[in-house]
Every structure is written in structure tokens, then in C-alpha cells.
PDB file of N, CA and C in Angstrom:
ATOM      1  N   UNK A   1     -63.647   6.933 -39.920  1.00 48.00           N
ATOM      2  CA  UNK A   1     -63.189   6.128 -38.812  1.00 48.00           C
ATOM      3  C   UNK A   1     -63.080   4.675 -39.288  1.00 48.00           C
ATOM      4  N   UNK A   2     -61.929   4.003 -38.996  1.00 54.00           N
ATOM      5  CA  UNK A   2     -61.763   2.618 -39.437  1.00 54.00           C
ATOM      6  C   UNK A   2     -62.713   1.694 -38.688  1.00 54.00           C
ATOM      7  N   UNK A   3     -63.075   0.610 -39.326  1.00 58.00           N
ATOM      8  CA  UNK A   3     -63.979  -0.369 -38.737  1.00 58.00           C
ATOM      9  C   UNK A   3     -63.280  -1.108 -37.586  1.00 58.00           C
ATOM     10  N   UNK A   4     -64.059  -1.482 -36.563  1.00 57.00           N
ATOM     11  CA  UNK A   4     -63.537  -2.297 -35.476  1.00 57.00           C
ATOM     12  C   UNK A   4     -62.850  -1.510 -34.380  1.00 57.00           C
ATOM     13  N   UNK A   5     -62.752  -0.186 -34.452  1.00 58.00           N
ATOM     14  CA  UNK A   5     -62.082   0.572 -33.396  1.00 58.00           C
ATOM     15  C   UNK A   5     -63.059   1.083 -32.361  1.00 58.00           C
ATOM     16  N   UNK A   6     -64.356   0.976 -32.584  1.00 65.00           N
ATOM     17  CA  UNK A   6     -65.346   1.416 -31.609  1.00 65.00           C
ATOM     18  C   UNK A   6     -65.903   2.779 -31.993  1.00 65.00           C
ATOM     19  N   UNK A   7     -66.905   3.208 -31.268  1.00 77.00           N
ATOM     20  CA  UNK A   7     -67.567   4.461 -31.590  1.00 77.00           C
ATOM     21  C   UNK A   7     -66.909   5.649 -30.890  1.00 77.00           C
ATOM     22  N   UNK A   8     -66.053   5.432 -29.912  1.00 81.00           N
ATOM     23  CA  UNK A   8     -65.422   6.519 -29.179  1.00 81.00           C
ATOM     24  C   UNK A   8     -63.992   6.719 -29.635  1.00 81.00           C
ATOM     25  N   UNK A   9     -63.598   7.994 -29.647  1.00 82.00           N
ATOM     26  CA  UNK A   9     -62.198   8.268 -29.946  1.00 82.00           C
ATOM     27  C   UNK A   9     -61.652   9.179 -28.865  1.00 82.00           C
ATOM     28  N   UNK A  10     -60.374   9.124 -28.644  1.00 79.00           N
ATOM     29  CA  UNK A  10     -59.727   9.861 -27.578  1.00 79.00           C
ATOM     30  C   UNK A  10     -59.561  11.318 -27.988  1.00 79.00           C
ATOM     31  N   UNK A  11     -59.875  12.238 -27.081  1.00 78.00           N
ATOM     32  CA  UNK A  11     -59.721  13.668 -27.350  1.00 78.00           C
ATOM     33  C   UNK A  11     -58.826  14.249 -26.272  1.00 78.00           C
ATOM     34  N   UNK A  12     -57.682  14.821 -26.658  1.00 77.00           N
ATOM     35  CA  UNK A  12     -56.766  15.456 -25.724  1.00 77.00           C
ATOM     36  C   UNK A  12     -56.778  16.956 -25.978  1.00 77.00           C
ATOM     37  N   UNK A  13     -56.689  17.770 -24.909  1.00 76.00           N
ATOM     38  CA  UNK A  13     -56.704  19.217 -25.114  1.00 76.00           C
ATOM     39  C   UNK A  13     -55.421  19.697 -25.804  1.00 76.00           C
ATOM     40  N   UNK A  14     -55.534  20.726 -26.620  1.00 80.00           N
ATOM     41  CA  UNK A  14     -54.376  21.286 -27.336  1.00 80.00           C
ATOM     42  C   UNK A  14     -53.593  22.217 -26.421  1.00 80.00           C
ATOM     43  N   UNK A  15     -54.254  22.869 -25.475  1.00 81.00           N
ATOM     44  CA  UNK A  15     -53.571  23.750 -24.538  1.00 81.00           C
ATOM     45  C   UNK A  15     -54.225  23.625 -23.168  1.00 81.00           C
ATOM     46  N   UNK A  16     -53.511  24.055 -22.136  1.00 77.00           N
ATOM     47  CA  UNK A  16     -54.035  23.955 -20.787  1.00 77.00           C
ATOM     48  C   UNK A  16     -53.548  22.686 -20.102  1.00 77.00           C
ATOM     49  N   UNK A  17     -54.134  22.402 -18.964  1.00 74.00           N
ATOM     50  CA  UNK A  17     -53.721  21.246 -18.175  1.00 74.00           C
ATOM     51  C   UNK A  17     -54.721  20.111 -18.333  1.00 74.00           C
ATOM     52  N   UNK A  18     -54.198  18.940 -18.313  1.00 70.00           N
ATOM     53  CA  UNK A  18     -55.033  17.751 -18.337  1.00 70.00           C
ATOM     54  C   UNK A  18     -55.103  17.228 -16.907  1.00 70.00           C
ATOM     55  N   UNK A  19     -56.272  17.159 -16.333  1.00 71.00           N
ATOM     56  CA  UNK A  19     -56.409  16.684 -14.955  1.00 71.00           C
ATOM     57  C   UNK A  19     -57.247  15.417 -14.942  1.00 71.00           C
ATOM     58  N   UNK A  20     -56.897  14.567 -14.032  1.00 71.00           N
ATOM     59  CA  UNK A  20     -57.622  13.318 -13.848  1.00 71.00           C
ATOM     60  C   UNK A  20     -58.087  13.280 -12.406  1.00 71.00           C
ATOM     61  N   UNK A  21     -59.381  13.106 -12.206  1.00 74.00           N
ATOM     62  CA  UNK A  21     -59.921  13.028 -10.854  1.00 74.00           C
ATOM     63  C   UNK A  21     -60.048  11.560 -10.460  1.00 74.00           C
ATOM     64  N   UNK A  22     -59.007  11.065  -9.844  1.00 75.00           N
ATOM     65  CA  UNK A  22     -58.981   9.675  -9.411  1.00 75.00           C
ATOM     66  C   UNK A  22     -58.486   9.659  -7.969  1.00 75.00           C
ATOM     67  N   UNK A  23     -59.371   9.887  -7.034  1.00 76.00           N
ATOM     68  CA  UNK A  23     -58.997   9.936  -5.622  1.00 76.00           C
ATOM     69  C   UNK A  23     -59.121   8.546  -5.020  1.00 76.00           C
ATOM     70  N   UNK A  24     -58.142   8.189  -4.225  1.00 79.00           N
ATOM     71  CA  UNK A  24     -58.171   6.897  -3.536  1.00 79.00           C
ATOM     72  C   UNK A  24     -59.168   6.974  -2.388  1.00 79.00           C
ATOM     73  N   UNK A  25     -60.052   6.011  -2.319  1.00 83.00           N
ATOM     74  CA  UNK A  25     -61.037   5.978  -1.242  1.00 83.00           C
ATOM     75  C   UNK A  25     -60.941   4.637  -0.519  1.00 83.00           C
ATOM     76  N   UNK A  26     -61.395   4.647   0.714  1.00 86.00           N
ATOM     77  CA  UNK A  26     -61.399   3.423   1.508  1.00 86.00           C
ATOM     78  C   UNK A  26     -62.613   2.589   1.123  1.00 86.00           C
ATOM     79  N   UNK A  27     -62.369   1.341   0.842  1.00 83.00           N
ATOM     80  CA  UNK A  27     -63.449   0.433   0.480  1.00 83.00           C
ATOM     81  C   UNK A  27     -63.579  -0.597   1.596  1.00 83.00           C
ATOM     82  N   UNK A  28     -64.757  -0.664   2.195  1.00 88.00           N
ATOM     83  CA  UNK A  28     -64.987  -1.619   3.271  1.00 88.00           C
ATOM     84  C   UNK A  28     -65.533  -2.911   2.697  1.00 88.00           C
ATOM     85  N   UNK A  29     -65.034  -4.018   3.202  1.00 89.00           N
ATOM     86  CA  UNK A  29     -65.528  -5.315   2.745  1.00 89.00           C
ATOM     87  C   UNK A  29     -66.041  -6.090   3.960  1.00 89.00           C
ATOM     88  N   UNK A  30     -66.736  -7.172   3.682  1.00 88.00           N
ATOM     89  CA  UNK A  30     -67.285  -7.985   4.756  1.00 88.00           C
ATOM     90  C   UNK A  30     -66.135  -8.618   5.542  1.00 88.00           C
ATOM     91  N   UNK A  31     -66.251  -8.700   6.865  1.00 86.00           N
ATOM     92  CA  UNK A  31     -65.179  -9.319   7.653  1.00 86.00           C
ATOM     93  C   UNK A  31     -65.107 -10.817   7.399  1.00 86.00           C
ATOM     94  N   UNK A  32     -63.915 -11.334   7.446  1.00 86.00           N
ATOM     95  CA  UNK A  32     -63.695 -12.761   7.259  1.00 86.00           C
ATOM     96  C   UNK A  32     -63.864 -13.441   8.616  1.00 86.00           C
ATOM     97  N   UNK A  33     -64.688 -14.457   8.675  1.00 86.00           N
ATOM     98  CA  UNK A  33     -64.917 -15.182   9.924  1.00 86.00           C
ATOM     99  C   UNK A  33     -63.952 -16.357   9.968  1.00 86.00           C
ATOM    100  N   UNK A  34     -63.084 -16.335  10.957  1.00 81.00           N
ATOM    101  CA  UNK A  34     -62.090 -17.387  11.100  1.00 81.00           C
ATOM    102  C   UNK A  34     -62.478 -18.284  12.271  1.00 81.00           C
ATOM    103  N   UNK A  35     -62.236 -19.586  12.152  1.00 78.00           N
ATOM    104  CA  UNK A  35     -62.543 -20.483  13.273  1.00 78.00           C
ATOM    105  C   UNK A  35     -61.586 -20.221  14.435  1.00 78.00           C
ATOM    106  N   UNK A  36     -62.081 -20.404  15.654  1.00 84.00           N
ATOM    107  CA  UNK A  36     -61.225 -20.211  16.816  1.00 84.00           C
ATOM    108  C   UNK A  36     -60.195 -21.325  16.934  1.00 84.00           C
ATOM    109  N   UNK A  37     -60.589 -22.526  16.510  1.00 84.00           N
ATOM    110  CA  UNK A  37     -59.669 -23.662  16.524  1.00 84.00           C
ATOM    111  C   UNK A  37     -59.581 -24.219  15.117  1.00 84.00           C
ATOM    112  N   UNK A  38     -58.399 -24.654  14.755  1.00 87.00           N
ATOM    113  CA  UNK A  38     -58.241 -25.246  13.434  1.00 87.00           C
ATOM    114  C   UNK A  38     -58.798 -26.673  13.441  1.00 87.00           C
ATOM    115  N   UNK A  39     -59.047 -27.184  12.288  1.00 88.00           N
ATOM    116  CA  UNK A  39     -59.586 -28.539  12.148  1.00 88.00           C
ATOM    117  C   UNK A  39     -58.597 -29.560  12.697  1.00 88.00           C
ATOM    118  N   UNK A  40     -57.320 -29.356  12.413  1.00 91.00           N
ATOM    119  CA  UNK A  40     -56.319 -30.322  12.888  1.00 91.00           C
ATOM    120  C   UNK A  40     -56.206 -30.287  14.420  1.00 91.00           C
ATOM    121  N   UNK A  41     -56.373 -29.104  15.026  1.00 91.00           N
ATOM    122  CA  UNK A  41     -56.330 -29.023  16.488  1.00 91.00           C
ATOM    123  C   UNK A  41     -57.527 -29.740  17.096  1.00 91.00           C
ATOM    124  N   UNK A  42     -58.710 -29.595  16.484  1.00 91.00           N
ATOM    125  CA  UNK A  42     -59.886 -30.296  16.993  1.00 91.00           C
ATOM    126  C   UNK A  42     -59.719 -31.809  16.879  1.00 91.00           C
ATOM    127  N   UNK A  43     -59.138 -32.296  15.776  1.00 93.00           N
ATOM    128  CA  UNK A  43     -58.888 -33.735  15.620  1.00 93.00           C
ATOM    129  C   UNK A  43     -57.921 -34.229  16.693  1.00 93.00           C
ATOM    130  N   UNK A  44     -56.872 -33.458  16.948  1.00 94.00           N
ATOM    131  CA  UNK A  44     -55.890 -33.836  17.957  1.00 94.00           C
ATOM    132  C   UNK A  44     -56.534 -33.907  19.341  1.00 94.00           C
ATOM    133  N   UNK A  45     -57.394 -32.939  19.660  1.00 94.00           N
ATOM    134  CA  UNK A  45     -58.073 -32.971  20.955  1.00 94.00           C
ATOM    135  C   UNK A  45     -59.001 -34.174  21.072  1.00 94.00           C
ATOM    136  N   UNK A  46     -59.710 -34.517  19.979  1.00 95.00           N
ATOM    137  CA  UNK A  46     -60.585 -35.692  20.001  1.00 95.00           C
ATOM    138  C   UNK A  46     -59.773 -36.965  20.231  1.00 95.00           C
ATOM    139  N   UNK A  47     -58.614 -37.078  19.562  1.00 95.00           N
ATOM    140  CA  UNK A  47     -57.750 -38.251  19.741  1.00 95.00           C
ATOM    141  C   UNK A  47     -57.246 -38.342  21.176  1.00 95.00           C
ATOM    142  N   UNK A  48     -56.874 -37.190  21.753  1.00 95.00           N
ATOM    143  CA  UNK A  48     -56.386 -37.192  23.133  1.00 95.00           C
ATOM    144  C   UNK A  48     -57.495 -37.599  24.100  1.00 95.00           C
ATOM    145  N   UNK A  49     -58.718 -37.085  23.884  1.00 94.00           N
ATOM    146  CA  UNK A  49     -59.844 -37.468  24.746  1.00 94.00           C
ATOM    147  C   UNK A  49     -60.132 -38.956  24.638  1.00 94.00           C
ATOM    148  N   UNK A  50     -60.083 -39.488  23.400  1.00 94.00           N
ATOM    149  CA  UNK A  50     -60.337 -40.919  23.202  1.00 94.00           C
ATOM    150  C   UNK A  50     -59.251 -41.752  23.881  1.00 94.00           C
ATOM    151  N   UNK A  51     -58.003 -41.294  23.817  1.00 93.00           N
ATOM    152  CA  UNK A  51     -56.911 -42.023  24.464  1.00 93.00           C
ATOM    153  C   UNK A  51     -57.081 -41.999  25.980  1.00 93.00           C
ATOM    154  N   UNK A  52     -57.514 -40.859  26.533  1.00 92.00           N
ATOM    155  CA  UNK A  52     -57.740 -40.789  27.980  1.00 92.00           C
ATOM    156  C   UNK A  52     -58.889 -41.693  28.400  1.00 92.00           C
ATOM    157  N   UNK A  53     -59.949 -41.721  27.618  1.00 91.00           N
ATOM    158  CA  UNK A  53     -61.091 -42.588  27.926  1.00 91.00           C
ATOM    159  C   UNK A  53     -60.684 -44.059  27.854  1.00 91.00           C
ATOM    160  N   UNK A  54     -59.844 -44.426  26.903  1.00 90.00           N
ATOM    161  CA  UNK A  54     -59.400 -45.816  26.766  1.00 90.00           C
ATOM    162  C   UNK A  54     -58.454 -46.191  27.914  1.00 90.00           C
ATOM    163  N   UNK A  55     -57.659 -45.234  28.379  1.00 89.00           N
ATOM    164  CA  UNK A  55     -56.700 -45.515  29.446  1.00 89.00           C
ATOM    165  C   UNK A  55     -57.388 -45.559  30.808  1.00 89.00           C
ATOM    166  N   UNK A  56     -58.485 -44.842  30.961  1.00 84.00           N
ATOM    167  CA  UNK A  56     -59.218 -44.811  32.220  1.00 84.00           C
ATOM    168  C   UNK A  56     -59.971 -46.136  32.375  1.00 84.00           C
ATOM    169  N   UNK A  57     -59.864 -46.770  33.539  1.00 73.00           N
ATOM    170  CA  UNK A  57     -60.585 -48.044  33.723  1.00 73.00           C
ATOM    171  C   UNK A  57     -62.088 -47.800  33.766  1.00 73.00           C
ATOM    172  N   UNK A  58     -62.843 -48.780  33.323  1.00 65.00           N
ATOM    173  CA  UNK A  58     -64.292 -48.635  33.328  1.00 65.00           C
ATOM    174  C   UNK A  58     -64.781 -48.610  34.777  1.00 65.00           C
ATOM    175  N   UNK A  59     -65.946 -47.991  35.018  1.00 61.00           N
ATOM    176  CA  UNK A  59     -66.449 -47.803  36.378  1.00 61.00           C
ATOM    177  C   UNK A  59     -66.852 -49.124  37.034  1.00 61.00           C
ATOM    178  N   UNK A  60     -67.335 -50.093  36.272  1.00 59.00           N
ATOM    179  CA  UNK A  60     -67.790 -51.357  36.841  1.00 59.00           C
ATOM    180  C   UNK A  60     -66.655 -52.308  37.167  1.00 59.00           C
ATOM    181  N   UNK A  61     -65.506 -52.169  36.574  1.00 57.00           N
ATOM    182  CA  UNK A  61     -64.405 -53.102  36.766  1.00 57.00           C
ATOM    183  C   UNK A  61     -63.586 -52.665  37.991  1.00 57.00           C
ATOM    184  N   UNK A  62     -63.031 -53.647  38.722  1.00 58.00           N
ATOM    185  CA  UNK A  62     -62.170 -53.292  39.856  1.00 58.00           C
ATOM    186  C   UNK A  62     -60.869 -52.692  39.334  1.00 58.00           C
ATOM    187  N   UNK A  63     -60.256 -51.818  40.086  1.00 57.00           N
ATOM    188  CA  UNK A  63     -59.003 -51.200  39.618  1.00 57.00           C
ATOM    189  C   UNK A  63     -57.902 -52.248  39.502  1.00 57.00           C
ATOM    190  N   UNK A  64     -57.153 -52.161  38.461  1.00 56.00           N
ATOM    191  CA  UNK A  64     -56.075 -53.146  38.261  1.00 56.00           C
ATOM    192  C   UNK A  64     -54.878 -52.750  39.106  1.00 56.00           C
ATOM    193  N   UNK A  65     -54.100 -53.735  39.484  1.00 54.00           N
ATOM    194  CA  UNK A  65     -52.932 -53.468  40.331  1.00 54.00           C
ATOM    195  C   UNK A  65     -51.676 -53.325  39.473  1.00 54.00           C
ATOM    196  N   UNK A  66     -51.843 -53.185  38.180  1.00 53.00           N
ATOM    197  CA  UNK A  66     -50.676 -53.049  37.299  1.00 53.00           C
ATOM    198  C   UNK A  66     -50.022 -51.715  37.567  1.00 53.00           C
ATOM    199  N   UNK A  67     -48.735 -51.745  37.824  1.00 53.00           N
ATOM    200  CA  UNK A  67     -47.984 -50.527  38.066  1.00 53.00           C
ATOM    201  C   UNK A  67     -48.035 -50.081  39.518  1.00 53.00           C
ATOM    202  N   UNK A  68     -48.849 -50.726  40.343  1.00 54.00           N
ATOM    203  CA  UNK A  68     -48.948 -50.360  41.739  1.00 54.00           C
ATOM    204  C   UNK A  68     -47.873 -51.133  42.525  1.00 54.00           C
ATOM    205  N   UNK A  69     -47.480 -50.566  43.627  1.00 57.00           N
ATOM    206  CA  UNK A  69     -46.483 -51.226  44.467  1.00 57.00           C
ATOM    207  C   UNK A  69     -47.132 -52.421  45.157  1.00 57.00           C
ATOM    208  N   UNK A  70     -46.418 -53.537  45.309  1.00 59.00           N
ATOM    209  CA  UNK A  70     -46.997 -54.717  45.969  1.00 59.00           C
ATOM    210  C   UNK A  70     -47.278 -54.401  47.438  1.00 59.00           C
ATOM    211  N   UNK A  71     -48.316 -54.983  47.955  1.00 57.00           N
ATOM    212  CA  UNK A  71     -48.681 -54.765  49.351  1.00 57.00           C
ATOM    213  C   UNK A  71     -47.698 -55.509  50.252  1.00 57.00           C
ATOM    214  N   UNK A  72     -47.325 -54.893  51.377  1.00 56.00           N
ATOM    215  CA  UNK A  72     -46.374 -55.587  52.278  1.00 56.00           C
ATOM    216  C   UNK A  72     -47.055 -56.768  52.986  1.00 56.00           C
ATOM    217  N   UNK A  73     -46.312 -57.866  53.241  1.00 54.00           N
ATOM    218  CA  UNK A  73     -46.878 -59.059  53.860  1.00 54.00           C
ATOM    219  C   UNK A  73     -47.144 -58.925  55.324  1.00 54.00           C
TER     220      UNK A  73
END
């Protein structure tokens, strides 16, 4: 046996059938946990909440009359 080829050699039958037992089986893997909301969606919601909070007048300040119809005389 030549050097470097390993200790095993291939043996094929001279007559008869050659069969290979290689049955496909189902392999179960761990489920992938996906977030319900994406990171970009959460950032967008935070920005929208911050914009609403900034647009809402503070509780201690009187309501501004900007955009309101003028009171009749």
C-alpha cells in the first residue's frame, strides 16, 4: 500500500448488488425566536410618542389660543 493513502481501502463486491442504506430522516432543530416588533418599528414608535408629548401642552401652562378661532366681540 502506498504511503499517505490511509489505512482503509475501498472494497467493492465482484457479483451481486451493492446497496446503500441512507434513509432520509426528519431532523428537529431548536425553534428560532423572532421579535414581535422590529427594532426600527420600536424606534419609530418612540419618536412618535416623543413628538406627541412635545406637541401636547404641559399641564401647568394655560392652553394657547394658537390655531383657535377668535372669540366674538
